[in-house]
CSV table of C-alpha atoms in Angstrom, one decimal:
chain,number,residue,atom,x,y,z
A,1,MET,CA,0.0,0.0,0.0
A,2,GLU,CA,1.1,3.6,-0.6
A,3,PRO,CA,-0.3,5.4,2.5
A,4,THR,CA,1.0,8.8,1.4
A,5,SER,CA,-0.3,8.6,-2.2
A,6,SER,CA,-2.7,11.3,-3.4
A,7,ILE,CA,-5.7,10.3,-5.5
A,8,LEU,CA,-7.6,12.8,-7.7
A,9,ILE,CA,-11.3,11.7,-8.1
A,10,VAL,CA,-12.9,13.2,-11.2
A,11,ASP,CA,-16.7,12.6,-11.3
A,12,ASP,CA,-19.6,14.9,-11.7
A,13,ASP,CA,-21.6,12.9,-9.2
A,14,ARG,CA,-21.0,14.5,-5.8
A,15,ASP,CA,-22.2,11.4,-3.9
A,16,ILE,CA,-19.7,9.2,-5.7
A,17,ARG,CA,-16.9,11.6,-5.1
A,18,THR,CA,-17.7,11.7,-1.4
A,19,LEU,CA,-18.2,7.9,-1.1
A,20,LEU,CA,-14.9,7.2,-2.8
A,21,ALA,CA,-13.0,9.9,-0.9
A,22,ASP,CA,-14.2,8.7,2.5
A,23,TYR,CA,-13.3,5.1,1.6
A,24,LEU,CA,-9.9,5.8,0.2
A,25,GLU,CA,-9.0,8.2,3.1
A,26,SER,CA,-10.0,5.4,5.6
A,27,ASN,CA,-7.4,3.3,3.8
A,28,GLY,CA,-4.6,5.8,4.2
A,29,TYR,CA,-4.8,7.8,1.0
A,30,ARG,CA,-5.1,11.6,0.5
A,31,THR,CA,-7.9,12.6,-1.9
A,32,HIS,CA,-9.1,15.6,-3.9
A,33,GLY,CA,-12.3,15.8,-5.9
A,34,ALA,CA,-13.2,17.5,-9.1
A,35,ALA,CA,-16.6,17.7,-10.8
A,36,ASP,CA,-15.4,18.5,-14.3
A,37,GLY,CA,-12.3,19.0,-16.5
A,38,THR,CA,-11.7,22.6,-15.4
A,39,ALA,CA,-11.5,21.6,-11.8
A,40,MET,CA,-9.3,18.6,-12.7
A,41,TRP,CA,-6.7,20.7,-14.5
A,42,LYS,CA,-6.6,23.2,-11.6
A,43,LEU,CA,-6.1,20.4,-9.0
A,44,LEU,CA,-3.5,18.7,-11.1
A,45,ASP,CA,-1.4,21.8,-10.8
A,46,GLU,CA,-2.1,22.4,-7.2
A,47,THR,CA,-2.0,19.0,-5.7
A,48,LYS,CA,0.3,16.9,-7.9
A,49,PRO,CA,-1.7,13.6,-7.4
A,50,ASP,CA,-0.1,10.2,-7.9
A,51,LEU,CA,-3.2,8.8,-9.7
A,52,ILE,CA,-6.5,9.9,-11.2
A,53,VAL,CA,-9.8,8.1,-11.0
A,54,LEU,CA,-11.6,9.5,-14.0
A,55,ASP,CA,-15.3,9.0,-14.9
A,56,LEU,CA,-15.9,8.6,-18.6
A,57,ASN,CA,-19.4,10.2,-18.8
A,58,MET,CA,-19.3,13.8,-17.7
A,59,PRO,CA,-20.9,17.0,-19.0
A,60,GLY,CA,-18.6,19.2,-21.1
A,61,GLU,CA,-15.3,17.5,-21.7
A,62,ASP,CA,-15.8,13.8,-21.1
A,63,GLY,CA,-13.3,11.3,-19.6
A,64,LEU,CA,-12.0,10.2,-23.0
A,65,THR,CA,-11.2,13.8,-24.0
A,66,LEU,CA,-9.5,14.6,-20.7
A,67,CYS,CA,-7.5,11.4,-20.8
A,68,ARG,CA,-6.3,12.1,-24.3
A,69,LYS,CA,-5.2,15.6,-23.4
A,70,LEU,CA,-3.4,14.4,-20.3
A,71,ARG,CA,-1.5,11.8,-22.3
A,72,ALA,CA,-0.2,14.4,-24.6
A,73,HIS,CA,2.2,15.6,-21.8
A,74,SER,CA,2.0,13.2,-18.8
A,75,ASN,CA,2.2,9.5,-18.0
A,76,LEU,CA,0.3,10.0,-14.7
A,77,PRO,CA,-1.7,6.8,-14.0
A,78,VAL,CA,-5.4,6.9,-14.8
A,79,ILE,CA,-8.1,4.4,-13.9
A,80,MET,CA,-11.2,5.0,-16.0
A,81,LEU,CA,-14.7,4.4,-14.6
A,82,THR,CA,-17.0,3.1,-17.4
A,83,ALA,CA,-20.6,2.0,-17.8
A,84,ARG,CA,-21.1,-1.8,-17.6
A,85,SER,CA,-23.6,-1.7,-20.5
A,86,GLU,CA,-21.2,-0.1,-22.9
A,87,PRO,CA,-18.1,-2.3,-23.4
A,88,LEU,CA,-16.9,0.0,-26.2
A,89,ASP,CA,-16.3,2.6,-23.6
A,90,ARG,CA,-13.7,0.4,-22.0
A,91,ILE,CA,-11.9,-0.1,-25.3
A,92,LEU,CA,-11.9,3.6,-26.1
A,93,GLY,CA,-10.6,4.4,-22.6
A,94,LEU,CA,-7.6,2.1,-23.1
A,95,GLU,CA,-7.1,3.6,-26.6
A,96,MET,CA,-6.9,7.1,-25.0
A,97,GLY,CA,-4.2,5.8,-22.6
A,98,ALA,CA,-6.0,4.8,-19.4
A,99,ASP,CA,-3.9,2.3,-17.3
A,100,ASP,CA,-6.9,0.3,-16.2
A,101,TYR,CA,-10.7,0.5,-16.2
A,102,LEU,CA,-13.5,-0.4,-13.8
A,103,PRO,CA,-17.1,-0.9,-14.9
A,104,LYS,CA,-19.9,0.7,-12.9
A,105,PRO,CA,-21.4,-0.3,-10.5
A,106,PHE,CA,-18.4,-1.5,-8.5
A,107,GLU,CA,-17.4,-2.2,-4.9
A,108,PRO,CA,-15.1,0.5,-3.5
A,109,ARG,CA,-12.8,-2.3,-2.3
A,110,GLU,CA,-12.4,-3.4,-6.0
A,111,LEU,CA,-11.3,0.2,-6.9
A,112,LEU,CA,-8.9,0.2,-3.9
A,113,ALA,CA,-7.4,-3.1,-5.2
A,114,ARG,CA,-7.0,-1.5,-8.7
A,115,ILE,CA,-5.4,1.6,-7.3
A,116,ARG,CA,-2.9,-0.4,-5.2
A,117,SER,CA,-2.0,-2.5,-8.2
A,118,VAL,CA,-1.5,0.4,-10.6
A,119,LEU,CA,0.5,2.4,-8.1
A,120,ARG,CA,2.6,-0.7,-7.2
A,121,ARG,CA,3.4,-1.3,-10.9
A,122,SER,CA,4.2,2.4,-11.5
A,123,ASN,CA,6.5,2.7,-8.5
A,124,SER,CA,8.1,-0.8,-8.7
A,125,MET,CA,8.7,-1.8,-12.2
A,126,PRO,CA,10.1,-5.4,-12.6
A,127,SER,CA,13.7,-5.0,-13.5
A,128,GLY,CA,14.1,-8.2,-15.7
A,129,GLY,CA,17.9,-7.8,-15.3
A,130,MET,CA,17.8,-4.1,-16.4
A,131,ASP,CA,17.8,-2.6,-12.9
A,132,LYS,CA,21.1,-0.8,-13.7
A,133,ALA,CA,20.0,0.5,-17.1
A,134,SER,CA,19.0,4.1,-17.8
A,135,GLN,CA,18.1,3.7,-21.5
A,136,ILE,CA,17.2,0.8,-23.9
A,137,ARG,CA,17.9,1.3,-27.6
A,138,PHE,CA,16.1,-0.6,-30.3
A,139,SER,CA,15.5,0.0,-34.0
A,140,ASN,CA,16.9,3.6,-33.8
A,141,TRP,CA,14.4,4.3,-30.9
A,142,THR,CA,15.3,4.8,-27.2
A,143,LEU,CA,13.2,4.0,-24.2
A,144,ASP,CA,14.3,6.3,-21.3
A,145,LEU,CA,13.7,4.3,-18.1
A,146,THR,CA,14.1,7.3,-15.8
A,147,ALA,CA,11.8,9.8,-17.6
A,148,ARG,CA,9.6,6.9,-18.8
A,149,HIS,CA,9.2,8.2,-22.4
A,150,LEU,CA,10.3,7.3,-25.9
A,151,LEU,CA,12.8,9.2,-28.0
A,152,ASN,CA,12.3,8.7,-31.8
A,153,PRO,CA,15.2,8.5,-34.2
A,154,ASP,CA,15.3,12.3,-34.4
A,155,GLY,CA,15.4,12.7,-30.6
A,156,VAL,CA,11.8,13.9,-30.3
A,157,VAL,CA,10.1,12.9,-27.0
A,158,ILE,CA,7.1,10.6,-27.4
A,159,MET,CA,4.9,10.4,-24.2
A,160,LEU,CA,3.8,7.0,-23.0
A,161,SER,CA,1.0,6.1,-20.6
A,162,GLY,CA,2.0,3.9,-17.7
A,163,ALA,CA,0.5,0.9,-19.3
A,164,GLU,CA,2.3,1.5,-22.6
A,165,PHE,CA,5.6,2.0,-20.8
A,166,ARG,CA,5.3,-1.2,-18.9
A,167,LEU,CA,4.3,-3.2,-22.0
A,168,LEU,CA,7.2,-1.8,-24.1
A,169,LYS,CA,9.6,-2.5,-21.3
A,170,VAL,CA,8.4,-6.1,-21.1
A,171,PHE,CA,9.0,-6.6,-24.8
A,172,LEU,CA,12.4,-5.1,-24.5
A,173,GLU,CA,13.3,-7.4,-21.6
A,174,HIS,CA,12.3,-10.4,-23.8
A,175,PRO,CA,13.4,-9.5,-27.4
A,176,ASN,CA,12.8,-12.0,-30.2
A,177,ARG,CA,10.7,-14.1,-27.9
A,178,VAL,CA,7.0,-14.7,-28.6
A,179,LEU,CA,4.8,-13.6,-25.8
A,180,ASN,CA,1.1,-14.5,-25.7
A,181,ARG,CA,-1.7,-12.4,-24.1
A,182,ASP,CA,-1.7,-14.3,-20.8
A,183,GLN,CA,2.1,-13.8,-20.4
A,184,LEU,CA,1.8,-10.1,-21.3
A,185,LEU,CA,-1.0,-9.5,-18.9
A,186,ASN,CA,0.8,-11.3,-16.1
A,187,LEU,CA,4.1,-9.5,-16.7
A,188,THR,CA,2.5,-6.0,-17.0
A,189,GLN,CA,-0.6,-6.2,-14.8
A,190,GLY,CA,-0.2,-9.3,-12.6
A,191,ARG,CA,-3.4,-10.9,-13.8
A,192,ASP,CA,-4.6,-13.6,-16.2
A,193,ALA,CA,-6.4,-12.7,-19.4
A,194,ASP,CA,-10.2,-12.7,-19.7
A,195,PRO,CA,-11.3,-14.4,-23.0
A,196,PHE,CA,-12.8,-11.1,-24.1
A,197,ASP,CA,-10.1,-8.8,-22.7
A,198,ARG,CA,-8.6,-6.7,-25.6
A,199,SER,CA,-6.5,-4.4,-23.4
A,200,ILE,CA,-3.2,-5.9,-24.6
A,201,ASP,CA,-4.2,-5.7,-28.3
A,202,ILE,CA,-5.3,-2.1,-27.8
A,203,GLN,CA,-2.0,-1.1,-26.0
A,204,ILE,CA,0.0,-2.8,-28.7
A,205,SER,CA,-1.9,-0.9,-31.4
A,206,ARG,CA,-1.2,2.3,-29.6
A,207,LEU,CA,2.5,1.4,-29.3
A,208,ARG,CA,2.7,0.7,-33.0
A,209,GLN,CA,1.2,4.0,-33.8
A,210,LYS,CA,3.7,5.8,-31.6
A,211,LEU,CA,6.6,3.8,-33.2
A,212,GLY,CA,5.3,4.9,-36.6
A,213,GLU,CA,4.6,1.3,-37.6
A,214,ASP,CA,2.5,0.3,-40.6
A,215,ALA,CA,-0.3,-1.7,-38.9
A,216,ARG,CA,-0.5,-4.1,-41.9
A,217,VAL,CA,3.2,-5.0,-41.9
A,218,PRO,CA,4.8,-3.9,-38.5
A,219,GLN,CA,8.5,-4.3,-38.3
A,220,ILE,CA,9.2,-3.8,-34.6
A,221,ILE,CA,6.3,-5.4,-32.7
A,222,LYS,CA,5.2,-8.3,-34.9
A,223,THR,CA,2.1,-10.5,-34.6
A,224,VAL,CA,2.7,-14.2,-34.5
A,225,ARG,CA,-0.4,-16.0,-35.8
A,226,ASN,CA,-1.9,-18.2,-33.0
A,227,GLY,CA,1.1,-17.3,-30.9
A,228,GLY,CA,1.1,-13.7,-29.7
A,229,TYR,CA,3.5,-10.9,-30.3
A,230,VAL,CA,7.3,-10.5,-30.6
A,231,LEU,CA,9.6,-7.6,-30.5
A,232,ALA,CA,12.0,-8.2,-33.4
A,233,GLY,CA,15.5,-6.8,-33.6
A,234,THR,CA,18.6,-6.0,-31.6
A,235,VAL,CA,18.2,-4.4,-28.1
A,236,ALA,CA,21.1,-2.5,-26.5
A,237,VAL,CA,21.1,-1.5,-22.8
A,238,GLU,CA,22.8,1.7,-21.7
A,239,PRO,CA,23.9,1.5,-18.0
A,240,ARG,CA,23.3,4.2,-15.5
A,241,ALA,CA,26.2,6.6,-15.0
């Protein structure tokens, strides 16, 4: 548990904000609440939260729009709250860069478990033998393990969500090895795959876009039919100074 972590709850329903704030504070977290995007941006600057719980359906700028804008300049962890009756919302949330999603209605203890899991993954990345590395180079790209972003071949910074960073790091720790969905979910999220869980496929699609890959014939992260995915090529590790 991260007892000093700060959670920003963004939901236009005051009752839900209050319920979640009370529950999370009783479990050792600090919380702040925002009813809309304007309040969210203000609190982001003022409180520097460690994670955002973001409702998808809000008046004005919805959760998808806010998540997309956040991802343009930050890899702050986001857990998206979505409607159970609309599975497409979960897919869109992941496509916009959310680290996890939780369908409504849900038990507060389930959200607590997701928060703990996301914070634990963000703060304690598995080293895979790369604990002394500062950067990993592959196919003229560089993954900066300290800043947790990508550098393209021209040195331009490409922001990654927490989920995208973890997934790419796992691939780089296992180059030229086929990894199936179950393995990727276990290595990145510590859970088994649901038969209808498309989160890994969506995150790989986003990674390919950020790597400038042709989705029809990707050269870096390749699809292995009936097998999974493989990161092809040479990987070089640059040690910390």
